[in-house]
PDB file of C-alpha atoms in Angstrom:
ATOM      1  CA  MET A   1      68.432  59.746  34.788  1.00 57.00           C
ATOM      2  CA  ALA A   2      68.768  63.300  36.085  1.00 54.00           C
ATOM      3  CA  ASN A   3      65.408  64.177  34.556  1.00 60.00           C
ATOM      4  CA  LEU A   4      63.782  61.318  36.454  1.00 59.00           C
ATOM      5  CA  VAL A   5      65.285  62.403  39.783  1.00 57.00           C
ATOM      6  CA  THR A   6      64.122  65.990  39.229  1.00 61.00           C
ATOM      7  CA  SER A   7      60.654  64.798  38.286  1.00 63.00           C
ATOM      8  CA  VAL A   8      60.427  62.652  41.420  1.00 58.00           C
ATOM      9  CA  GLN A   9      61.459  65.607  43.553  1.00 61.00           C
ATOM     10  CA  GLN A  10      58.738  67.786  42.016  1.00 61.00           C
ATOM     11  CA  PHE A  11      56.218  64.953  42.079  1.00 63.00           C
ATOM     12  CA  PHE A  12      56.430  64.413  45.852  1.00 60.00           C
ATOM     13  CA  GLY A  13      57.200  67.995  46.833  1.00 57.00           C
ATOM     14  CA  PHE A  14      59.928  66.961  49.281  1.00 54.00           C
ATOM     15  CA  GLY A  15      63.559  67.998  49.567  1.00 53.00           C
ATOM     16  CA  GLU A  16      66.366  67.191  47.165  1.00 56.00           C
ATOM     17  CA  VAL A  17      66.387  63.562  46.112  1.00 55.00           C
ATOM     18  CA  LYS A  18      69.508  61.913  44.741  1.00 57.00           C
ATOM     19  CA  GLN A  19      70.735  58.464  43.898  1.00 55.00           C
ATOM     20  CA  GLN A  20      74.214  56.985  44.349  1.00 52.00           C
ATOM     21  CA  GLN A  21      75.511  54.063  42.303  1.00 48.00           C
ATOM     22  CA  GLN A  22      76.086  50.675  43.923  1.00 46.00           C
ATOM     23  CA  GLN A  23      76.080  47.079  42.807  1.00 41.00           C
ATOM     24  CA  PRO A  24      72.782  46.385  41.016  1.00 41.00           C
ATOM     25  CA  SER A  25      70.264  43.883  42.290  1.00 42.00           C
ATOM     26  CA  LEU A  26      68.254  41.578  40.094  1.00 39.00           C
ATOM     27  CA  PRO A  27      64.784  43.104  39.566  1.00 42.00           C
ATOM     28  CA  GLN A  28      61.484  41.516  38.784  1.00 46.00           C
ATOM     29  CA  SER A  29      60.988  41.248  35.042  1.00 43.00           C
ATOM     30  CA  PRO A  30      58.634  43.903  33.652  1.00 45.00           C
ATOM     31  CA  ALA A  31      55.052  42.944  33.034  1.00 46.00           C
ATOM     32  CA  ILE A  32      54.440  41.381  29.633  1.00 39.00           C
ATOM     33  CA  PRO A  33      51.036  41.521  27.928  1.00 42.00           C
ATOM     34  CA  GLU A  34      48.985  38.360  28.345  1.00 42.00           C
ATOM     35  CA  LYS A  35      49.234  35.999  25.399  1.00 41.00           C
ATOM     36  CA  LYS A  36      45.857  35.676  23.747  1.00 41.00           C
ATOM     37  CA  SER A  37      44.604  33.769  20.762  1.00 40.00           C
ATOM     38  CA  ASP A  38      44.875  36.290  17.979  1.00 41.00           C
ATOM     39  CA  PRO A  39      44.324  35.167  14.375  1.00 40.00           C
ATOM     40  CA  ALA A  40      46.225  38.212  13.184  1.00 37.00           C
ATOM     41  CA  TYR A  41      49.348  37.027  15.011  1.00 34.00           C
ATOM     42  CA  ALA A  42      49.908  34.333  12.394  1.00 39.00           C
ATOM     43  CA  GLN A  43      50.309  37.072   9.800  1.00 37.00           C
ATOM     44  CA  TYR A  44      53.274  38.462  11.716  1.00 35.00           C
ATOM     45  CA  ARG A  45      55.196  35.316  12.597  1.00 38.00           C
ATOM     46  CA  THR A  46      58.040  37.007  10.843  1.00 39.00           C
ATOM     47  CA  SER A  47      58.524  40.722  11.348  1.00 45.00           C
ATOM     48  CA  VAL A  48      59.475  41.287   7.727  1.00 45.00           C
ATOM     49  CA  ARG A  49      57.733  39.748   4.733  1.00 45.00           C
ATOM     50  CA  MET A  50      58.197  40.469   1.061  1.00 44.00           C
ATOM     51  CA  LEU A  51      55.406  41.860  -1.087  1.00 43.00           C
ATOM     52  CA  GLY A  52      56.106  40.962  -4.706  1.00 44.00           C
ATOM     53  CA  ASN A  53      59.810  41.003  -5.442  1.00 43.00           C
ATOM     54  CA  ASP A  54      61.102  44.054  -3.611  1.00 47.00           C
ATOM     55  CA  GLN A  55      58.501  45.558  -1.281  1.00 49.00           C
ATOM     56  CA  PRO A  56      59.151  44.740   2.396  1.00 51.00           C
ATOM     57  CA  VAL A  57      56.183  44.795   4.762  1.00 49.00           C
ATOM     58  CA  TYR A  58      57.122  45.330   8.404  1.00 47.00           C
ATOM     59  CA  SER A  59      55.002  44.383  11.381  1.00 48.00           C
ATOM     60  CA  PRO A  60      52.958  47.216  12.953  1.00 53.00           C
ATOM     61  CA  ARG A  61      54.800  49.954  14.811  1.00 65.00           C
ATOM     62  CA  ASN A  62      52.947  49.868  18.113  1.00 83.00           C
ATOM     63  CA  TYR A  63      53.638  48.822  21.672  1.00 85.00           C
ATOM     64  CA  GLN A  64      52.319  45.292  21.181  1.00 86.00           C
ATOM     65  CA  ALA A  65      54.709  44.767  18.267  1.00 84.00           C
ATOM     66  CA  PHE A  66      57.628  46.300  20.193  1.00 87.00           C
ATOM     67  CA  ALA A  67      56.995  44.064  23.195  1.00 88.00           C
ATOM     68  CA  ARG A  68      56.493  40.913  21.124  1.00 87.00           C
ATOM     69  CA  ASP A  69      59.201  41.337  18.484  1.00 86.00           C
ATOM     70  CA  GLY A  70      61.697  43.285  20.581  1.00 86.00           C
ATOM     71  CA  TYR A  71      61.550  42.217  24.211  1.00 89.00           C
ATOM     72  CA  ILE A  72      60.057  38.722  23.883  1.00 89.00           C
ATOM     73  CA  ARG A  73      61.539  37.400  20.618  1.00 88.00           C
ATOM     74  CA  CYS A  74      64.805  39.316  20.058  1.00 87.00           C
ATOM     75  CA  ILE A  75      67.538  38.383  22.527  1.00 88.00           C
ATOM     76  CA  CYS A  76      69.647  41.442  21.598  1.00 88.00           C
ATOM     77  CA  ALA A  77      66.906  43.983  22.347  1.00 89.00           C
ATOM     78  CA  HIS A  78      65.767  42.017  25.403  1.00 92.00           C
ATOM     79  CA  ARG A  79      69.251  41.960  26.874  1.00 94.00           C
ATOM     80  CA  CYS A  80      69.866  45.676  26.235  1.00 92.00           C
ATOM     81  CA  ILE A  81      66.638  46.661  27.986  1.00 93.00           C
ATOM     82  CA  ASP A  82      67.266  44.228  30.821  1.00 95.00           C
ATOM     83  CA  ILE A  83      70.795  45.539  31.483  1.00 96.00           C
ATOM     84  CA  VAL A  84      69.569  49.140  31.757  1.00 95.00           C
ATOM     85  CA  ALA A  85      66.625  48.178  33.977  1.00 95.00           C
ATOM     86  CA  THR A  86      68.789  45.992  36.223  1.00 95.00           C
ATOM     87  CA  ASN A  87      71.450  48.653  36.741  1.00 95.00           C
ATOM     88  CA  MET A  88      68.932  51.404  37.421  1.00 94.00           C
ATOM     89  CA  SER A  89      67.159  49.237  39.974  1.00 94.00           C
ATOM     90  CA  GLY A  90      70.361  48.896  41.998  1.00 93.00           C
ATOM     91  CA  ILE A  91      70.769  52.631  42.643  1.00 92.00           C
ATOM     92  CA  PRO A  92      69.609  53.513  46.185  1.00 91.00           C
ATOM     93  CA  TRP A  93      67.635  56.660  46.970  1.00 91.00           C
ATOM     94  CA  HIS A  94      69.031  59.388  49.254  1.00 92.00           C
ATOM     95  CA  LEU A  95      67.055  62.336  50.597  1.00 93.00           C
ATOM     96  CA  TYR A  96      68.623  65.726  51.377  1.00 94.00           C
ATOM     97  CA  THR A  97      67.504  69.026  52.789  1.00 93.00           C
ATOM     98  CA  GLY A  98      69.162  72.345  52.046  1.00 93.00           C
ATOM     99  CA  ARG A  99      71.673  73.184  49.331  1.00 90.00           C
ATOM    100  CA  GLY A 100      75.404  73.707  49.023  1.00 89.00           C
ATOM    101  CA  LYS A 101      77.252  73.700  52.326  1.00 89.00           C
ATOM    102  CA  ARG A 102      73.940  73.563  54.183  1.00 92.00           C
ATOM    103  CA  ARG A 103      72.900  70.351  52.520  1.00 94.00           C
ATOM    104  CA  LYS A 104      72.190  67.611  55.008  1.00 94.00           C
ATOM    105  CA  GLU A 105      71.129  64.033  54.385  1.00 94.00           C
ATOM    106  CA  ILE A 106      67.911  62.817  55.965  1.00 94.00           C
ATOM    107  CA  GLU A 107      68.316  59.267  57.214  1.00 93.00           C
ATOM    108  CA  GLU A 108      64.670  58.512  58.004  1.00 93.00           C
ATOM    109  CA  HIS A 109      61.624  59.849  56.214  1.00 93.00           C
ATOM    110  CA  PRO A 110      58.247  58.509  55.000  1.00 91.00           C
ATOM    111  CA  LEU A 111      59.328  59.206  51.420  1.00 92.00           C
ATOM    112  CA  LEU A 112      62.330  56.885  51.750  1.00 93.00           C
ATOM    113  CA  ASP A 113      60.106  54.189  53.245  1.00 94.00           C
ATOM    114  CA  LEU A 114      57.731  54.582  50.305  1.00 94.00           C
ATOM    115  CA  LEU A 115      60.495  54.376  47.712  1.00 93.00           C
ATOM    116  CA  TYR A 116      61.907  51.190  49.255  1.00 93.00           C
ATOM    117  CA  LYS A 117      58.459  49.551  49.590  1.00 95.00           C
ATOM    118  CA  PRO A 118      56.186  51.358  47.132  1.00 96.00           C
ATOM    119  CA  ASN A 119      53.276  48.895  47.102  1.00 95.00           C
ATOM    120  CA  PRO A 120      52.332  45.471  48.514  1.00 95.00           C
ATOM    121  CA  GLY A 121      53.462  43.629  45.392  1.00 94.00           C
ATOM    122  CA  GLN A 122      56.841  45.224  44.638  1.00 95.00           C
ATOM    123  CA  SER A 123      60.057  46.328  46.235  1.00 95.00           C
ATOM    124  CA  GLY A 124      61.659  49.629  45.348  1.00 94.00           C
ATOM    125  CA  SER A 125      64.124  47.958  42.965  1.00 95.00           C
ATOM    126  CA  ASP A 126      61.272  46.116  41.236  1.00 96.00           C
ATOM    127  CA  LEU A 127      59.398  49.383  40.758  1.00 96.00           C
ATOM    128  CA  VAL A 128      62.390  51.177  39.214  1.00 96.00           C
ATOM    129  CA  ALA A 129      63.239  48.207  36.973  1.00 96.00           C
ATOM    130  CA  THR A 130      59.685  48.032  35.647  1.00 96.00           C
ATOM    131  CA  MET A 131      59.561  51.760  35.002  1.00 96.00           C
ATOM    132  CA  ALA A 132      62.947  51.729  33.259  1.00 95.00           C
ATOM    133  CA  ALA A 133      61.968  48.791  31.045  1.00 95.00           C
ATOM    134  CA  TYR A 134      58.734  50.488  29.960  1.00 95.00           C
ATOM    135  CA  TYR A 135      60.673  53.685  29.296  1.00 95.00           C
ATOM    136  CA  LYS A 136      63.154  51.927  27.023  1.00 93.00           C
ATOM    137  CA  LEU A 137      60.500  49.806  25.345  1.00 92.00           C
ATOM    138  CA  ALA A 138      57.721  52.359  24.814  1.00 92.00           C
ATOM    139  CA  GLY A 139      59.437  55.719  25.222  1.00 92.00           C
ATOM    140  CA  ASN A 140      56.923  56.427  28.012  1.00 94.00           C
ATOM    141  CA  ALA A 141      56.638  55.302  31.629  1.00 95.00           C
ATOM    142  CA  TYR A 142      53.883  56.225  34.061  1.00 96.00           C
ATOM    143  CA  MET A 143      53.964  56.141  37.860  1.00 96.00           C
ATOM    144  CA  TRP A 144      50.713  56.573  39.775  1.00 96.00           C
ATOM    145  CA  ALA A 145      50.741  57.959  43.310  1.00 94.00           C
ATOM    146  CA  ASN A 146      47.875  56.438  45.265  1.00 94.00           C
ATOM    147  CA  ARG A 147      47.122  59.065  47.884  1.00 89.00           C
ATOM    148  CA  LEU A 148      44.239  57.144  49.466  1.00 80.00           C
ATOM    149  CA  LYS A 149      42.787  59.947  51.629  1.00 74.00           C
ATOM    150  CA  ARG A 150      44.042  62.680  49.274  1.00 70.00           C
ATOM    151  CA  GLY A 151      47.110  63.366  51.393  1.00 81.00           C
ATOM    152  CA  GLU A 152      50.696  62.345  50.791  1.00 86.00           C
ATOM    153  CA  PRO A 153      51.264  59.334  48.484  1.00 91.00           C
ATOM    154  CA  GLN A 154      50.775  56.038  50.300  1.00 92.00           C
ATOM    155  CA  GLU A 155      51.496  53.700  47.380  1.00 94.00           C
ATOM    156  CA  LEU A 156      53.321  53.905  44.040  1.00 96.00           C
ATOM    157  CA  TRP A 157      52.312  51.827  41.023  1.00 96.00           C
ATOM    158  CA  ILE A 158      53.728  51.590  37.490  1.00 96.00           C
ATOM    159  CA  LEU A 159      51.027  51.612  34.806  1.00 96.00           C
ATOM    160  CA  ARG A 160      51.396  49.933  31.437  1.00 94.00           C
ATOM    161  CA  PRO A 161      52.046  52.584  28.756  1.00 93.00           C
ATOM    162  CA  ASP A 162      49.927  50.950  26.056  1.00 92.00           C
ATOM    163  CA  ARG A 163      46.843  51.294  28.271  1.00 92.00           C
ATOM    164  CA  MET A 164      47.403  54.974  29.014  1.00 93.00           C
ATOM    165  CA  SER A 165      46.154  57.937  27.021  1.00 92.00           C
ATOM    166  CA  ILE A 166      46.728  61.619  27.747  1.00 92.00           C
ATOM    167  CA  ILE A 167      43.940  64.197  27.858  1.00 92.00           C
ATOM    168  CA  PRO A 168      45.647  67.441  26.793  1.00 90.00           C
ATOM    169  CA  GLY A 169      44.999  70.758  28.493  1.00 85.00           C
ATOM    170  CA  GLY A 170      46.097  74.302  27.873  1.00 81.00           C
ATOM    171  CA  ASP A 171      49.430  74.039  29.692  1.00 80.00           C
ATOM    172  CA  GLY A 172      50.125  70.331  29.380  1.00 82.00           C
ATOM    173  CA  PRO A 173      48.265  67.164  30.310  1.00 89.00           C
ATOM    174  CA  LEU A 174      44.885  67.850  31.913  1.00 89.00           C
ATOM    175  CA  SER A 175      44.379  64.260  33.031  1.00 92.00           C
ATOM    176  CA  TYR A 176      45.343  60.683  32.212  1.00 94.00           C
ATOM    177  CA  ARG A 177      42.997  57.902  31.123  1.00 94.00           C
ATOM    178  CA  TYR A 178      43.860  54.270  31.830  1.00 94.00           C
ATOM    179  CA  LYS A 179      41.845  51.557  30.108  1.00 94.00           C
ATOM    180  CA  ILE A 180      41.895  47.807  30.744  1.00 94.00           C
ATOM    181  CA  ASN A 181      39.462  46.045  28.418  1.00 92.00           C
ATOM    182  CA  SER A 182      36.162  47.872  29.055  1.00 92.00           C
ATOM    183  CA  VAL A 183      37.158  49.419  32.397  1.00 94.00           C
ATOM    184  CA  THR A 184      38.373  53.034  32.209  1.00 93.00           C
ATOM    185  CA  THR A 185      39.957  54.984  35.071  1.00 94.00           C
ATOM    186  CA  ASN A 186      40.744  58.696  34.988  1.00 93.00           C
ATOM    187  CA  TYR A 187      43.688  60.089  36.970  1.00 94.00           C
ATOM    188  CA  ASP A 188      44.490  63.688  37.868  1.00 93.00           C
ATOM    189  CA  ALA A 189      47.650  64.976  36.252  1.00 92.00           C
ATOM    190  CA  ALA A 190      49.065  65.672  39.728  1.00 91.00           C
ATOM    191  CA  ASP A 191      48.891  61.961  40.576  1.00 94.00           C
ATOM    192  CA  ILE A 192      50.801  60.718  37.505  1.00 95.00           C
ATOM    193  CA  LEU A 193      54.537  60.990  36.976  1.00 95.00           C
ATOM    194  CA  HIS A 194      55.067  60.737  33.202  1.00 95.00           C
ATOM    195  CA  TRP A 195      58.658  59.962  32.242  1.00 94.00           C
ATOM    196  CA  LYS A 196      59.047  60.271  28.481  1.00 93.00           C
ATOM    197  CA  ARG A 197      61.771  60.435  25.870  1.00 93.00           C
ATOM    198  CA  PHE A 198      62.129  63.329  23.466  1.00 93.00           C
ATOM    199  CA  HIS A 199      59.940  63.061  20.374  1.00 91.00           C
ATOM    200  CA  PRO A 200      60.477  65.626  17.591  1.00 92.00           C
ATOM    201  CA  LEU A 201      56.911  65.260  16.253  1.00 91.00           C
ATOM    202  CA  ASP A 202      54.821  64.668  19.373  1.00 89.00           C
ATOM    203  CA  ASP A 203      54.276  67.026  22.297  1.00 88.00           C
ATOM    204  CA  LEU A 204      52.551  64.480  24.537  1.00 89.00           C
ATOM    205  CA  TYR A 205      54.195  61.092  24.007  1.00 91.00           C
ATOM    206  CA  GLY A 206      57.833  60.035  23.911  1.00 91.00           C
ATOM    207  CA  LEU A 207      59.656  58.271  21.082  1.00 91.00           C
ATOM    208  CA  SER A 208      60.415  54.612  21.707  1.00 89.00           C
ATOM    209  CA  GLU A 209      63.915  53.356  21.000  1.00 88.00           C
ATOM    210  CA  MET A 210      62.267  50.173  19.748  1.00 87.00           C
ATOM    211  CA  GLU A 211      60.371  52.206  17.159  1.00 86.00           C
ATOM    212  CA  VAL A 212      63.641  53.611  15.849  1.00 87.00           C
ATOM    213  CA  GLY A 213      65.266  50.179  15.651  1.00 86.00           C
ATOM    214  CA  HIS A 214      62.199  48.143  14.793  1.00 80.00           C
ATOM    215  CA  SER A 215      63.203  47.602  11.167  1.00 83.00           C
ATOM    216  CA  GLN A 216      66.570  46.176  12.204  1.00 85.00           C
ATOM    217  CA  VAL A 217      64.945  43.924  14.798  1.00 85.00           C
ATOM    218  CA  GLY A 218      62.522  42.739  12.131  1.00 83.00           C
ATOM    219  CA  GLN A 219      65.379  41.834   9.815  1.00 85.00           C
ATOM    220  CA  LEU A 220      67.056  39.794  12.547  1.00 86.00           C
ATOM    221  CA  LEU A 221      63.846  37.887  13.263  1.00 85.00           C
ATOM    222  CA  ALA A 222      63.131  37.320   9.570  1.00 84.00           C
ATOM    223  CA  GLY A 223      66.622  35.908   9.110  1.00 85.00           C
ATOM    224  CA  ASP A 224      66.133  33.590  12.089  1.00 84.00           C
ATOM    225  CA  ASP A 225      62.794  32.371  10.719  1.00 83.00           C
ATOM    226  CA  ARG A 226      64.276  31.741   7.296  1.00 80.00           C
ATOM    227  CA  ASN A 227      67.221  29.818   8.706  1.00 82.00           C
ATOM    228  CA  MET A 228      64.919  27.713  10.874  1.00 82.00           C
ATOM    229  CA  ALA A 229      62.660  26.932   7.918  1.00 79.00           C
ATOM    230  CA  LEU A 230      65.698  25.925   5.858  1.00 78.00           C
ATOM    231  CA  LEU A 231      66.903  23.571   8.604  1.00 80.00           C
ATOM    232  CA  GLN A 232      63.438  22.067   9.013  1.00 78.00           C
ATOM    233  CA  ASN A 233      63.404  21.335   5.275  1.00 73.00           C
ATOM    234  CA  ALA A 234      66.609  19.294   5.532  1.00 68.00           C
ATOM    235  CA  ALA A 235      68.726  22.316   4.525  1.00 66.00           C
ATOM    236  CA  ARG A 236      68.283  21.449   0.878  1.00 67.00           C
ATOM    237  CA  PRO A 237      68.067  24.117  -1.826  1.00 59.00           C
ATOM    238  CA  SER A 238      64.941  24.349  -3.882  1.00 57.00           C
ATOM    239  CA  GLY A 239      66.716  23.165  -6.995  1.00 63.00           C
ATOM    240  CA  GLY A 240      66.399  24.432 -10.541  1.00 67.00           C
ATOM    241  CA  LEU A 241      63.595  24.574 -13.098  1.00 73.00           C
ATOM    242  CA  PHE A 242      64.332  24.117 -16.798  1.00 76.00           C
ATOM    243  CA  ALA A 243      61.949  24.424 -19.757  1.00 79.00           C
ATOM    244  CA  LYS A 244      62.355  22.301 -22.881  1.00 81.00           C
ATOM    245  CA  GLU A 245      61.220  25.188 -25.045  1.00 83.00           C
ATOM    246  CA  VAL A 246      61.555  28.950 -24.909  1.00 86.00           C
ATOM    247  CA  LEU A 247      58.660  30.404 -22.887  1.00 85.00           C
ATOM    248  CA  SER A 248      56.651  33.329 -24.118  1.00 89.00           C
ATOM    249  CA  ASP A 249      56.462  36.435 -21.943  1.00 89.00           C
ATOM    250  CA  PRO A 250      52.976  35.623 -20.564  1.00 89.00           C
ATOM    251  CA  GLU A 251      54.040  32.027 -19.826  1.00 87.00           C
ATOM    252  CA  PHE A 252      57.202  33.188 -18.103  1.00 86.00           C
ATOM    253  CA  ASP A 253      55.311  35.763 -16.017  1.00 88.00           C
ATOM    254  CA  ARG A 254      52.691  33.215 -14.991  1.00 89.00           C
ATOM    255  CA  LEU A 255      55.335  30.668 -13.989  1.00 84.00           C
ATOM    256  CA  ASN A 256      57.352  33.274 -12.126  1.00 82.00           C
ATOM    257  CA  ASN A 257      54.271  34.385 -10.173  1.00 84.00           C
ATOM    258  CA  GLN A 258      53.439  30.796  -9.260  1.00 82.00           C
ATOM    259  CA  ILE A 259      56.954  30.241  -7.944  1.00 77.00           C
ATOM    260  CA  MET A 260      56.914  33.486  -5.974  1.00 76.00           C
ATOM    261  CA  ASP A 261      53.530  32.667  -4.416  1.00 77.00           C
ATOM    262  CA  ASN A 262      54.239  29.049  -3.527  1.00 74.00           C
ATOM    263  CA  TYR A 263      57.977  28.772  -2.918  1.00 68.00           C
ATOM    264  CA  SER A 264      59.396  32.157  -1.848  1.00 67.00           C
ATOM    265  CA  GLY A 265      59.554  33.569   1.641  1.00 61.00           C
ATOM    266  CA  ALA A 266      60.939  32.336   4.952  1.00 55.00           C
ATOM    267  CA  ASP A 267      58.239  29.713   5.532  1.00 60.00           C
ATOM    268  CA  ASN A 268      59.002  28.022   2.178  1.00 61.00           C
ATOM    269  CA  SER A 269      62.768  28.221   2.401  1.00 56.00           C
ATOM    270  CA  GLY A 270      64.314  24.994   1.128  1.00 56.00           C
ATOM    271  CA  MET A 271      61.015  23.504  -0.070  1.00 58.00           C
ATOM    272  CA  PRO A 272      61.294  21.357  -3.253  1.00 57.00           C
ATOM    273  CA  LEU A 273      59.789  22.550  -6.501  1.00 54.00           C
TER     274      LEU A 273
END
């Protein structure tokens, strides 16, 4: 949180900005990608599927998968992100000038007005909650300062991290590119506040907590899917298969493969043979 406050101070170029804890307010839920008809989605109804007998195949490690499997489908991950976002949104902003004994709080300032009403569609708590949720979900959060006439920021907007790409320069980001479908917008680095988590292998993008825990989330969802399939099949076991004669190795392998293909997996849990 301290890194965010410091970044905001540098971003606006004003005096010392601090936050003090108070009772949190309920924020607006962060934006969720629109649900579209995607044939590939059926392949990932469960986050973990088995390839052969012992090869797990996890759903893709990208923002869409994190948002769908983590925030939308997994109540544990959803609740964790929501608690952090809600509590952060309830911390009020305070503006100070000077340091040490000379520090004095500024009661009225255009920056405070902007932070409490950053844009026509959001309150200040909504803005912070959205940024915090993106930060926890993607490891990256982006705030755009709309300066209108190239002066001081007049509006603040949170941009979806999966639509943002960084154009690197010699001493850091040169610019930011935001793409929605076929429409691309370029932003100066000075107009974007990029709040990112530490990533040991990437200098530009942060590491998502959901990426670290995605395997565990996938196991929870796979277990839920399997239990649901078992209940929908009357909670009956598949039963047993007995041969009257001893099967040869090729016959056994062929039968085993047929059973694995047609009766194993969460979707076939409890199906009769």
